Coordinates of C-alpha atoms and ligand atoms in Angstrom, one line a residue:
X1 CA 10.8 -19.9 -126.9
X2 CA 9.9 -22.7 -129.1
X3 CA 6.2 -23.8 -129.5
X4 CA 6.0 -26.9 -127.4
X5 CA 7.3 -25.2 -124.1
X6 CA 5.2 -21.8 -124.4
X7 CA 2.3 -23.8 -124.7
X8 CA 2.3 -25.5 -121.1
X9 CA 3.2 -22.4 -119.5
X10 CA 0.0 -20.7 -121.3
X11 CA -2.3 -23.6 -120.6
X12 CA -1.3 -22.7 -117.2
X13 CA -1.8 -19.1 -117.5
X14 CA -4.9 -20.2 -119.0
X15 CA -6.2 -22.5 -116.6
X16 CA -6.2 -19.4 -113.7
X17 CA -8.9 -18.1 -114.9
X18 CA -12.3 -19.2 -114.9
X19 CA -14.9 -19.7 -118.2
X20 CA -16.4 -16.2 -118.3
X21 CA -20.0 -15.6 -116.6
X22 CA -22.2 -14.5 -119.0
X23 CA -24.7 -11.8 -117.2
X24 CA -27.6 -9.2 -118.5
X25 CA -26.4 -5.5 -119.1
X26 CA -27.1 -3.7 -116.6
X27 CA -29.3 -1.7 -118.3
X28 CA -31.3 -4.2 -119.9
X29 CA -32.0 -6.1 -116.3
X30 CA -33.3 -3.4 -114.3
X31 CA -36.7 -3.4 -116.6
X32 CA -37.0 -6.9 -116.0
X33 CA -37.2 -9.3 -113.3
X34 CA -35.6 -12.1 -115.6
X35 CA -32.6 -13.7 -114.3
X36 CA -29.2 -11.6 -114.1
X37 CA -26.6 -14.4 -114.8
X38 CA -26.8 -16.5 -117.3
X39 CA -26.6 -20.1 -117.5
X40 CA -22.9 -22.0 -118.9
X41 CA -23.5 -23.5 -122.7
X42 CA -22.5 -27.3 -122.0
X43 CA -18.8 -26.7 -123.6
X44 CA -18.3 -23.8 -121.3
X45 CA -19.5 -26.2 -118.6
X46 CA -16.9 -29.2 -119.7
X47 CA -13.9 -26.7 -119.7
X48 CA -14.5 -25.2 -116.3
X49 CA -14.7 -28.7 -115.2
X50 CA -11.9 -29.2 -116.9
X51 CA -10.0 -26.4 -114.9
X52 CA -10.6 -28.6 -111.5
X53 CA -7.5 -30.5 -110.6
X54 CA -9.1 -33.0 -108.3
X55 CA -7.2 -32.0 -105.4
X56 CA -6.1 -35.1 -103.3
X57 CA -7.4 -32.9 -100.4
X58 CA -10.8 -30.8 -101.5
X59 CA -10.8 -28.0 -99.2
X60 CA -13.7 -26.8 -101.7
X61 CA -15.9 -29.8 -99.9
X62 CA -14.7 -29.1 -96.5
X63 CA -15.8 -25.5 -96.9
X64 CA -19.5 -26.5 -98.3
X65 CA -21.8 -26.5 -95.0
X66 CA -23.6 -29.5 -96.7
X67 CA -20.6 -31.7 -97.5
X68 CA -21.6 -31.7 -101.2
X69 CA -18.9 -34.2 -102.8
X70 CA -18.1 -31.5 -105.0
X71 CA -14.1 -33.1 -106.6
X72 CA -16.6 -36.0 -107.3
X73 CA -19.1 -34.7 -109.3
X74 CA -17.1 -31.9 -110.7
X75 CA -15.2 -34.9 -111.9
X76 CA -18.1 -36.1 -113.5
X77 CA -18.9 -32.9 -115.2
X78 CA -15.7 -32.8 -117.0
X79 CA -16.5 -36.6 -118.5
X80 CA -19.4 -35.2 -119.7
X81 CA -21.6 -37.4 -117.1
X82 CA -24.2 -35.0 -116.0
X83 CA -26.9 -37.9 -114.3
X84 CA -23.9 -39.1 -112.3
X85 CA -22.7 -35.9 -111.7
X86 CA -26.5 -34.9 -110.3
X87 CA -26.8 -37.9 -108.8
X88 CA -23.7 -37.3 -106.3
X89 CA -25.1 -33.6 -106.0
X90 CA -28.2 -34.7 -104.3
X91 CA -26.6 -36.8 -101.7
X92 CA -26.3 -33.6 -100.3
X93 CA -28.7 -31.1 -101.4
X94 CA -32.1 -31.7 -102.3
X95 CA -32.3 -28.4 -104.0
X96 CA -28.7 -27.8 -106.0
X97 CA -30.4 -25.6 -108.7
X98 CA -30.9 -23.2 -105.8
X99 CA -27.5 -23.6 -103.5
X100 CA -25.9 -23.0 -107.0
X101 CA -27.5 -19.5 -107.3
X102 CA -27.7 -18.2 -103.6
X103 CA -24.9 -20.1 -101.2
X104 CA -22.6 -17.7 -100.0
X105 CA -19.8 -19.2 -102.5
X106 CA -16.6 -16.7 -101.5
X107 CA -17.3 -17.7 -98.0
X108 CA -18.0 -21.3 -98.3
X109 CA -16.6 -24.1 -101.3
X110 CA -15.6 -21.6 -104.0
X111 CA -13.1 -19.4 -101.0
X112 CA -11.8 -22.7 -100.6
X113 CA -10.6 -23.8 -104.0
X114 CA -6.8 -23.8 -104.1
X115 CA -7.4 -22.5 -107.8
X116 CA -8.4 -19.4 -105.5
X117 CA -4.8 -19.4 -104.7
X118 CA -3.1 -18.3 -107.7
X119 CA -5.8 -17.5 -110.0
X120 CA -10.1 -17.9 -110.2
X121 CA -11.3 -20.3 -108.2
X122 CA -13.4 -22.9 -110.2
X123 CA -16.9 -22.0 -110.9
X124 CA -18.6 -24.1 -108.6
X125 CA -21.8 -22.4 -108.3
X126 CA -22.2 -21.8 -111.9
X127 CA -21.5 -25.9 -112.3
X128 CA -23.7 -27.0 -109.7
X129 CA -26.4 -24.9 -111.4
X130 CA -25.8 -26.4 -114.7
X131 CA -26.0 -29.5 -113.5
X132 CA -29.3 -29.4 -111.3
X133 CA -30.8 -26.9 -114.0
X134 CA -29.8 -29.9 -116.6
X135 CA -31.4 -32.7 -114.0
X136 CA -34.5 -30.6 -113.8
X137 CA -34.9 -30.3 -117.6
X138 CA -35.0 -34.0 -117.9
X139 CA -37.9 -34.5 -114.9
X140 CA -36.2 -35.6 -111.4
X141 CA -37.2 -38.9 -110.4
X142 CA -39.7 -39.6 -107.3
X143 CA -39.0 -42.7 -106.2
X144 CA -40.0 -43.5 -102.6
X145 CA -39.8 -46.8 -100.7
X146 CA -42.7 -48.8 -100.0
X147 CA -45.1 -47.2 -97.6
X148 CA -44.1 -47.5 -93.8
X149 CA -47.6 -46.5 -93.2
X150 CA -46.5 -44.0 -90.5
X151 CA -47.9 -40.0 -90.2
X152 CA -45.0 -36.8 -90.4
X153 CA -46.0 -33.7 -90.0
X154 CA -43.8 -31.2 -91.6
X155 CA -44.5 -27.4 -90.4
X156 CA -43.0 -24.8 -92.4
X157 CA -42.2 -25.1 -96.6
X158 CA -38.9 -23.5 -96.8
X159 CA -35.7 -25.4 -97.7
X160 CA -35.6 -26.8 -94.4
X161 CA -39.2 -28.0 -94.6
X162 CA -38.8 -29.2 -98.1
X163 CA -35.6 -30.6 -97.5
X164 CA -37.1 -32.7 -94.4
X165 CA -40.3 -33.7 -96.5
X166 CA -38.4 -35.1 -99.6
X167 CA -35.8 -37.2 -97.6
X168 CA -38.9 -38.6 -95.2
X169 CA -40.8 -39.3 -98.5
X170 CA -38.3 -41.3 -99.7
X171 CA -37.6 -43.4 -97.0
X172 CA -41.7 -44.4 -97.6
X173 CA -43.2 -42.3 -94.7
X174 CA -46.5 -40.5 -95.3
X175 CA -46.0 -37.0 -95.0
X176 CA -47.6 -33.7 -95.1
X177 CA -46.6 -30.2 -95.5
X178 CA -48.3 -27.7 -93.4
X179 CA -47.4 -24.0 -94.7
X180 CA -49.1 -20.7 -93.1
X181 CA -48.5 -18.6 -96.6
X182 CA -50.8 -19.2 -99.5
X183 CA -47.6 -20.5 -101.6
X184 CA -44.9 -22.9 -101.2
X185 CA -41.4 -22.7 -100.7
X186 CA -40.4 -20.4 -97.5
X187 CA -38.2 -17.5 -98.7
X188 CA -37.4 -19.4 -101.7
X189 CA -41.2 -18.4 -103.0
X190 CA -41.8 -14.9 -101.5
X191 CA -38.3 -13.7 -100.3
X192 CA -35.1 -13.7 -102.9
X193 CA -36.7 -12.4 -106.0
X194 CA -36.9 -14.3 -109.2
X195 CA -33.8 -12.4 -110.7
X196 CA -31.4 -14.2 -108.7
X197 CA -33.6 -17.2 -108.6
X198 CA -35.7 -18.4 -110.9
X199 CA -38.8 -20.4 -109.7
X200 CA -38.2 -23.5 -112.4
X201 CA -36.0 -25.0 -109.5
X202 CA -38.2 -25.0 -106.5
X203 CA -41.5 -25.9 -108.7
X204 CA -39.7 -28.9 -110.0
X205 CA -38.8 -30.0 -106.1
X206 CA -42.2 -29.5 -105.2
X207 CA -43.6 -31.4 -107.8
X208 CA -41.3 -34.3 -107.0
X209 CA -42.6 -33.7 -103.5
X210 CA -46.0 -34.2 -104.9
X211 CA -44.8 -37.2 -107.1
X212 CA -43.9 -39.2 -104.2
X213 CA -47.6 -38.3 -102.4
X214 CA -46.3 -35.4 -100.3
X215 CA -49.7 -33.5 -99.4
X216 CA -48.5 -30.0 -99.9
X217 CA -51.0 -27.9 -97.6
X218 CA -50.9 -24.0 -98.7
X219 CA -52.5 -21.5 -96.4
X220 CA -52.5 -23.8 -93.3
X221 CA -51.2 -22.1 -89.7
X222 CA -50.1 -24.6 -87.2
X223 CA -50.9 -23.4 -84.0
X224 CA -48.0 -24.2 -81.9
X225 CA -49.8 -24.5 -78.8
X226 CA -53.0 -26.6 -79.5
X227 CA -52.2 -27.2 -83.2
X228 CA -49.2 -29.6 -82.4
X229 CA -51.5 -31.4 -79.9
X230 CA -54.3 -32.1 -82.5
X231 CA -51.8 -33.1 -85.3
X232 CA -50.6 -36.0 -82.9
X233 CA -54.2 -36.6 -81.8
X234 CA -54.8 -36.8 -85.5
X235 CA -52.2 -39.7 -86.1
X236 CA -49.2 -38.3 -86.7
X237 CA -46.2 -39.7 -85.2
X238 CA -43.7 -36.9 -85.7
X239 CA -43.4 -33.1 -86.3
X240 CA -40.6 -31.6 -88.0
X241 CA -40.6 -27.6 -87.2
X242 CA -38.8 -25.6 -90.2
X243 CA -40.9 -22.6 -89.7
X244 CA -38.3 -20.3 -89.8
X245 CA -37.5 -16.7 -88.7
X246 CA -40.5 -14.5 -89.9
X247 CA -40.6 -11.6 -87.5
X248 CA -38.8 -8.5 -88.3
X249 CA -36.5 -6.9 -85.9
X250 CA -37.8 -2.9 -85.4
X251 CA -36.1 -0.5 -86.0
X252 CA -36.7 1.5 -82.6
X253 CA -37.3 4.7 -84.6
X254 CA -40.3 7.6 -84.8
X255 CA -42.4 7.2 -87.7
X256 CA -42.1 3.4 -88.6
X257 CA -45.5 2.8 -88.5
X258 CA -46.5 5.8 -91.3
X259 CA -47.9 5.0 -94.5
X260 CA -44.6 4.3 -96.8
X261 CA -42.5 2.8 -94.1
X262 CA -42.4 -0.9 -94.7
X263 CA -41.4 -4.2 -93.7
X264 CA -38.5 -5.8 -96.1
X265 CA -41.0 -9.2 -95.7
X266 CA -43.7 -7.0 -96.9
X267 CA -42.3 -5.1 -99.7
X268 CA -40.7 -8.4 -100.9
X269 CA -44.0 -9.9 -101.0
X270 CA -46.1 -8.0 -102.6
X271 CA -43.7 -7.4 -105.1
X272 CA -43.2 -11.1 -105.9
X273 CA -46.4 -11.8 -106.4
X274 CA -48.0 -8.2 -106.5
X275 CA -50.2 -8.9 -104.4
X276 CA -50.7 -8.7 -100.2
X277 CA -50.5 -12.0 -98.9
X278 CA -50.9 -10.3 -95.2
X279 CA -52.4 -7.0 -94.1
X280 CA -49.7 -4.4 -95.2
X281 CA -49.9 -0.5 -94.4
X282 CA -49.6 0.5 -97.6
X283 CA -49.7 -0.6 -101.9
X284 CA -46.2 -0.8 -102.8
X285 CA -44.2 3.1 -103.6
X286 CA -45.4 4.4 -106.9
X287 CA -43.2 4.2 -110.3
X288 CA -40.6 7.5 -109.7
X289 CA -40.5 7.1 -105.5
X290 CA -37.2 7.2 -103.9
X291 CA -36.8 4.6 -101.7
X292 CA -34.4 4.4 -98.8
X293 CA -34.0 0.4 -97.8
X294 CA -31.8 0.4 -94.2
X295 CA -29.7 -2.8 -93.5
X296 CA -26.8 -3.9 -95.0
X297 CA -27.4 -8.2 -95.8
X298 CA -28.3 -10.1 -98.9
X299 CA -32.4 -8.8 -97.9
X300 CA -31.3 -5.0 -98.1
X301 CA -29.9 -5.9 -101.8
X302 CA -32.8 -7.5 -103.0
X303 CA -35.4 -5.2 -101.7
X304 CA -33.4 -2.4 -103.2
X305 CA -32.5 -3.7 -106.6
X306 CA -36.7 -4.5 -106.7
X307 CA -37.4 -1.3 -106.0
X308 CA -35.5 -0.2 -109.0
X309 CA -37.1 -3.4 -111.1
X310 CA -40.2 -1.6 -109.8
X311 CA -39.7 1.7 -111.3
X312 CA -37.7 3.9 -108.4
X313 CA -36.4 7.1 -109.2
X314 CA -33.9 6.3 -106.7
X315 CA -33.0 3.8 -104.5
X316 CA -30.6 4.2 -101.5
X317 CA -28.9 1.9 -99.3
X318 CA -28.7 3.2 -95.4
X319 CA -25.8 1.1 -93.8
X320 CA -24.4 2.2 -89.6
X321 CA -20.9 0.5 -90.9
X322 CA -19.0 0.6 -94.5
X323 CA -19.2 -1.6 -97.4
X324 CA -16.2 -3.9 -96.4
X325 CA -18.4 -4.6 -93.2
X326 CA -21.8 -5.8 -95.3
X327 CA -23.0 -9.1 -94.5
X328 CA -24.4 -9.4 -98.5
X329 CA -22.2 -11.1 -100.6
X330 CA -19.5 -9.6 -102.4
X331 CA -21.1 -10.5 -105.7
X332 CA -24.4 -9.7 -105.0
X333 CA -23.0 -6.0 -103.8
X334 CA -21.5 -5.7 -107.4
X335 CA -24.5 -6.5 -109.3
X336 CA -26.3 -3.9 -107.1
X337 CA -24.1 -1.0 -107.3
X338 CA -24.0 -1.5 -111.3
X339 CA -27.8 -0.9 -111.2
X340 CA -27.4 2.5 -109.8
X341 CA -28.3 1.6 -106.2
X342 CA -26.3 4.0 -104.0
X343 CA -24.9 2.8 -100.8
X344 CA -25.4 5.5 -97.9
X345 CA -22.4 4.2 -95.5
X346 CA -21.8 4.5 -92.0
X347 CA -25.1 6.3 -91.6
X348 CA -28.2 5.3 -88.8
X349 CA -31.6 6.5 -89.3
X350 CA -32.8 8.5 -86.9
X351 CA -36.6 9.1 -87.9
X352 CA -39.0 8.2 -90.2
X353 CA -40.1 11.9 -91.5
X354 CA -44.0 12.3 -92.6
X355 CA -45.9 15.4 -94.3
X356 CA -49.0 16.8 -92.4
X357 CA -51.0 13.8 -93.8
X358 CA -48.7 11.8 -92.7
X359 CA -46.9 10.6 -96.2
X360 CA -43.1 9.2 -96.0
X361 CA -41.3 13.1 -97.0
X362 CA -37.7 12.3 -95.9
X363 CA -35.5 10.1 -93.6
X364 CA -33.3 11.9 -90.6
X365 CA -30.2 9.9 -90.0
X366 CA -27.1 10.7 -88.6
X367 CA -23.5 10.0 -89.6
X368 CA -21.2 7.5 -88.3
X369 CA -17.4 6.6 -88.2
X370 CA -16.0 2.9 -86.9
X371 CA -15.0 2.6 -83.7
X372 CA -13.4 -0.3 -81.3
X373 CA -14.2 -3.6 -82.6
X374 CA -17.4 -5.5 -81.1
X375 CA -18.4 -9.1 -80.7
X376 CA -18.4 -9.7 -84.2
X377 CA -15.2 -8.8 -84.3
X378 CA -16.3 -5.7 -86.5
X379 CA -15.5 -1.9 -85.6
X380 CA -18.7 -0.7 -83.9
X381 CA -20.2 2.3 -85.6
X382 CA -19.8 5.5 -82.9
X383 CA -22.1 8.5 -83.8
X384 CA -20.9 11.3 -84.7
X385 CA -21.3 14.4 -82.8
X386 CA -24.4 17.4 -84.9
X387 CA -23.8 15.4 -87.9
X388 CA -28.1 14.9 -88.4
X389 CA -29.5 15.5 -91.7
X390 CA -32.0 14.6 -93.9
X391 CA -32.4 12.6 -96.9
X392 CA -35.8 13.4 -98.8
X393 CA -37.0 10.0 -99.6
X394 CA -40.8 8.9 -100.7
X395 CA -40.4 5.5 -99.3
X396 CA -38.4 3.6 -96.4
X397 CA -37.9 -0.2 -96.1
X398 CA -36.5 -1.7 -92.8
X399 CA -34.3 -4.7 -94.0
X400 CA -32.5 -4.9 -90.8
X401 CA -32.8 -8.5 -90.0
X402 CA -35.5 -11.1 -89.0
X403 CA -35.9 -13.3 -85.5
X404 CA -38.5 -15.8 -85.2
X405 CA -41.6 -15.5 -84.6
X406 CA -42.2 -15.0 -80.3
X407 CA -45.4 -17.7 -80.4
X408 CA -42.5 -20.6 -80.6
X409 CA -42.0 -20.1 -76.9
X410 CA -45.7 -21.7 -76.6
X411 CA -44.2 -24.9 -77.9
X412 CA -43.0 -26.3 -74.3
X413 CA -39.7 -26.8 -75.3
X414 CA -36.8 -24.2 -74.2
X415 CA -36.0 -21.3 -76.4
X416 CA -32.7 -19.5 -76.2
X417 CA -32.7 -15.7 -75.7
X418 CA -33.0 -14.3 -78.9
X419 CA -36.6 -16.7 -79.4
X420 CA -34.6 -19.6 -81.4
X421 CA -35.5 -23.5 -80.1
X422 CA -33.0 -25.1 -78.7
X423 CA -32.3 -28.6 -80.2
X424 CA -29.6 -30.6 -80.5
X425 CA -27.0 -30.5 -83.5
X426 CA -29.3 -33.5 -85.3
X427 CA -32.6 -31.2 -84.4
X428 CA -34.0 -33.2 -81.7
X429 CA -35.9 -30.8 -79.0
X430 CA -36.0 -31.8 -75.5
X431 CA -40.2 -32.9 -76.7
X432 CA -40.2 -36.7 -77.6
X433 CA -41.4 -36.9 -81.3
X434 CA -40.8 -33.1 -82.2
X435 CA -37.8 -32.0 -84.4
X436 CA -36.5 -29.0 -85.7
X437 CA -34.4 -27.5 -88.0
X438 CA -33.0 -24.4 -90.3
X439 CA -33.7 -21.0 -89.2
X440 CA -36.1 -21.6 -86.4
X441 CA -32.8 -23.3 -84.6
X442 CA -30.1 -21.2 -86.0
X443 CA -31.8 -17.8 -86.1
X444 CA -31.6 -15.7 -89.9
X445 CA -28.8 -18.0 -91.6
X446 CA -28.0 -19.5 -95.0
X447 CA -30.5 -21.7 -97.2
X448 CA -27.4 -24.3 -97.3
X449 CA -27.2 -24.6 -93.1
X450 CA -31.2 -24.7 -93.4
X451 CA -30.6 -27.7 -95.8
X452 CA -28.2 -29.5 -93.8
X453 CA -29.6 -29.2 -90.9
X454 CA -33.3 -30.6 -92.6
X455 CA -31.3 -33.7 -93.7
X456 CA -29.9 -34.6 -90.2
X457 CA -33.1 -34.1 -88.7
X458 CA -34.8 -36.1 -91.2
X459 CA -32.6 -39.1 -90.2
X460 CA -33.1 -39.1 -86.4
X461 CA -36.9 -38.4 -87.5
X462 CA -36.6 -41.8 -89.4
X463 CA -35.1 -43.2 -86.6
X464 CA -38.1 -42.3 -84.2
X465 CA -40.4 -43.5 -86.7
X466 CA -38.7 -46.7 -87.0
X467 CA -39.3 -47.5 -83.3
X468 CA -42.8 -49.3 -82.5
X469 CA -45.4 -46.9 -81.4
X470 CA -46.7 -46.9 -77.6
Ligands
FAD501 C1 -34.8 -11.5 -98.8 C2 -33.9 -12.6 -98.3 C3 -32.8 -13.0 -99.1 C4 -32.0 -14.0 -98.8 N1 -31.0 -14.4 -99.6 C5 -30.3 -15.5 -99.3 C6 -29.2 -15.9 -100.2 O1 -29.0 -15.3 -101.2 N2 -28.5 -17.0 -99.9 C7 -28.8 -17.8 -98.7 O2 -28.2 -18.8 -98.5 N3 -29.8 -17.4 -97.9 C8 -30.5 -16.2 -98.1 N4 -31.5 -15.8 -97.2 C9 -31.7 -16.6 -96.0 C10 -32.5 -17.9 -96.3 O3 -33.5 -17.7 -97.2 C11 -33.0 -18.6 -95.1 O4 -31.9 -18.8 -94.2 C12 -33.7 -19.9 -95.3 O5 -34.8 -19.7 -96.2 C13 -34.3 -20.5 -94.0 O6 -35.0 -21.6 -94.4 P1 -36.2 -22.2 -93.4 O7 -36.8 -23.3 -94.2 O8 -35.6 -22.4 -92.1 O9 -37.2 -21.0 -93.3 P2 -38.1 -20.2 -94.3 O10 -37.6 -20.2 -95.6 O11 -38.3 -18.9 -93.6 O12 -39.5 -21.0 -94.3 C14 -40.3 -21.1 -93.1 C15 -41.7 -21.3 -93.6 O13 -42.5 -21.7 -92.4 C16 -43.8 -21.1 -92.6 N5 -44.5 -21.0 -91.2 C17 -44.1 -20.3 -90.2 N6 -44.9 -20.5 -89.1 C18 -45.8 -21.5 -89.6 C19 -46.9 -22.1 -88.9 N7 -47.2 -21.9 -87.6 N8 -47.7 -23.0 -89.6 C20 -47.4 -23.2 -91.0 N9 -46.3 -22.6 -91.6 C21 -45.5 -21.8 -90.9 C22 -43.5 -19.7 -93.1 O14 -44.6 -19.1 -93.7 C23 -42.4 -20.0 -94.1 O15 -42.9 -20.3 -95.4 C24 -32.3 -14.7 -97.6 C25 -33.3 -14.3 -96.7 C26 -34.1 -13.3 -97.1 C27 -35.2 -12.8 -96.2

């Protein structure tokens, strides 16, 4: 074959595969909590740009819970216009840096690309992190209209809360950030440790937050009962609720209360900032524990690859269904196995085991094989018949999921079954002047959704503001 028609066909060949991620061996990143995957050079971030062949349809966007124009700014990218490429970012995320390291990618924009198709789908993650990390580096602008003079309470300092807080700031009101937990930033700040997400993106929202006269308000618990009656009485005009999901589901099982059996919330934050924030049972396991973490979601991963970070002798993953079935991502399940976690599937704990002074000395589960499928369309895991035994662990973790916190039903407003508020798809509750959004609404979801769902109830927030006051 002559020279000039090879070299489309291996341009194309080419072009199905994406500019290689970069991450820390494997060995090297379990000693530290520094971040695992490493940030695109700008030439690697041009070609995988580059790759993007601005379909006239981009499924990617439809696939993106936050509409990000993503054709557009990827577009941008590849012209090597980075502050127009962050500027059409933001339009739909106030916090890209972080959406491009935790959004469930496979499932959402980058399972969409039609480079998917017949090849890699383009990096869009690794781009949108490039450019936000890029934004951040030069200082993000806090521009905010003139003052409207008019009070917002924002309760809760997750992505919803900070996402509600940034886009009311803007638009001139004068809000305030009310958060229960000496630090900022929901589960961004005590929740998905700094391997996978480096605090350089959330400090530089919240000083932007703080550029545009946010009042950022650490340590503060809003009572939802009489609190939410004294902030009004105190002037403000709206409440936006983004407090979240906090409570963790039991797990029904002997010995969950013994010294050594912890809460995921817990474990994860004492390790991030080694220190109890809250009254815990028990110091984190010592250096050389095995540690069995039950659940099988993106919280199950991250408690266990800390516990390894932390100096586990072992760290074991205790999942009813198999690995196909895990809610954690795909990726994230790679990156965990290569630390030497090891995934326990379709097993069920059956007790928490203690010594005679009551120390964590095992945990009794019992095996499991799939059965019909259930409402989540997945097999449901069926015991199986005198197949107990015992795993001698040091330490269990229950990562089995979060619901929100049971005082929300004191808000007056009607709460659906499983203790989430109802409000409407733009986060207005049935209470005049009280909004709410991200987890609190949707139960334990996805920081995009909480995003998205911050920005639409920001909007119809504005809109209440923007009507004279009784
Ligand atoms: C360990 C872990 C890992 C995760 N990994 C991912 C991931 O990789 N990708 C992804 O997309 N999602 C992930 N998630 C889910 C995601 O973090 C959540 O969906 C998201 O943070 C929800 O945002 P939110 O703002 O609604 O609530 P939160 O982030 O939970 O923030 C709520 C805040 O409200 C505060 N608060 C509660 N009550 C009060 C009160 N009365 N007064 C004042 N403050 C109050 C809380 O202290 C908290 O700081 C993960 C969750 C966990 C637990």
């Amino acid at each position: 074959m002559d020279e000039r028609r090879a070299r489309p066909f291996a341009d194309r060949v080419e072009r199905r595969r994406r500019t290689t991620v970069r991450r820390l061996a494997p060995e090297q990143r379990v000693r530290t909590f520094d971040e695992v995957t490493l940030p695109y050079s700008p030439a690697d971030a041009r070609r995988e740009a580059a790759r993007c062949i601005q379909c006239a349809r981009p499924y990617c966007e439809a696939g993106c819970p936050a509409g990000s124009p993503i054709r557009t700014w990827i577009r941008l990218v590849a012209r090597g216009d980075l502050i127009g490429a962050y500027r059409a970012l933001r339009a739909a995320s106030n916090l890209p840096a972080i959406c491009g390291r935790v959004c469930a990618l496979e499932r959402q924009c980058e399972g969409a690309c039609v480079m998917g198709r017949k090849g890699e789908p383009i990096a869009i993650g690794m781009l949108e992190r490039f450019v936000a990390d890029d934004a951040i580096s030069r200082g993000l602008s806090a521009v905010r209209r003139p003052s409207s003079g008019r009070r917002v309470a924002v309760i809760g300092s997750g992505p919803a809360g900070l996402t509600a807080a940034g886009d009311l700031a803007e638009l001139g009101h004068e809000v305030t950030i009310f958060e229960a937990l000496p630090v900022l930033g929901g589960i961004l700040a005590w929740g998905i440790p700094r391997f996978r997400l480096p605090r350089h993106a959330l400090e530089a929202e919240l000083a932007r937050l703080a550029g545009m006269e946010v009042l950022l308000q650490p340590g503060t618990h809003v009572n939802i009962d009489s609190g939410l009656t004294a902030l009004f009485r105190a002037g403000f005009r709206a409440v936006v609720l983004c407090v979240g999901a906090g409570r963790a589901r039991a797990l029904g099982i002997p010995g969950e209360g013994l010294p050594g059996a912890y809460e995921a919330r817990d474990f994860l934050m004492h390790a991030s900032r080694g220190t109890a924030w809250r009254a815990t049972p028990a110091a984190l396991p010592a250096p050389g524990a095995r540690v069995a973490v039950v659940g099988g979601g993106d919280t199950a991963l991250d408690v266990a690859r800390t516990a390894v970070r932390l100096g586990a002798r072992e760290a074991l993953i205790i999942y009813r269904r198999t690995e196909a079935e895990m809610p954690a991502r795909a990726d994230e399940r790679a990156r965990t196995w290569e630390e030497a976690v090891v995934l326990r599937e379709s097993t069920v704990p059956l007790a928490v085991v203690g010594d005679a002074r009551g120390r964590v000395i095992a945990l009794e589960c019992l095996r499991t094989v799939p059965g019909p499928r259930d409402a989540t369309g997945r097999p449901r895991p069926v015991a199986v018949p005198a197949s107990r035994f015992r795993l001698p662990v040091d330490a269990v973790v229950n990562a089995t999921g979060f619901l929100p916190d049971p005082w929300i039903a004191r808000l007056g407003v009607p709460v659906n079954a499983d203790g989430t508020v109802c409000a409407d798809a733009e986060g207005r509750t049935s209470r005049a002047a009280i909004f709410a959004a991200g987890d609190v609404v949707r139960g334990p979801d996805r920081v995009v959704t909480a995003i998205a769902d911050a920005k639409r109830a920001a909007a119809v927030t504005h809109e209440h503001l923007a009507r004279p006051a009784l």
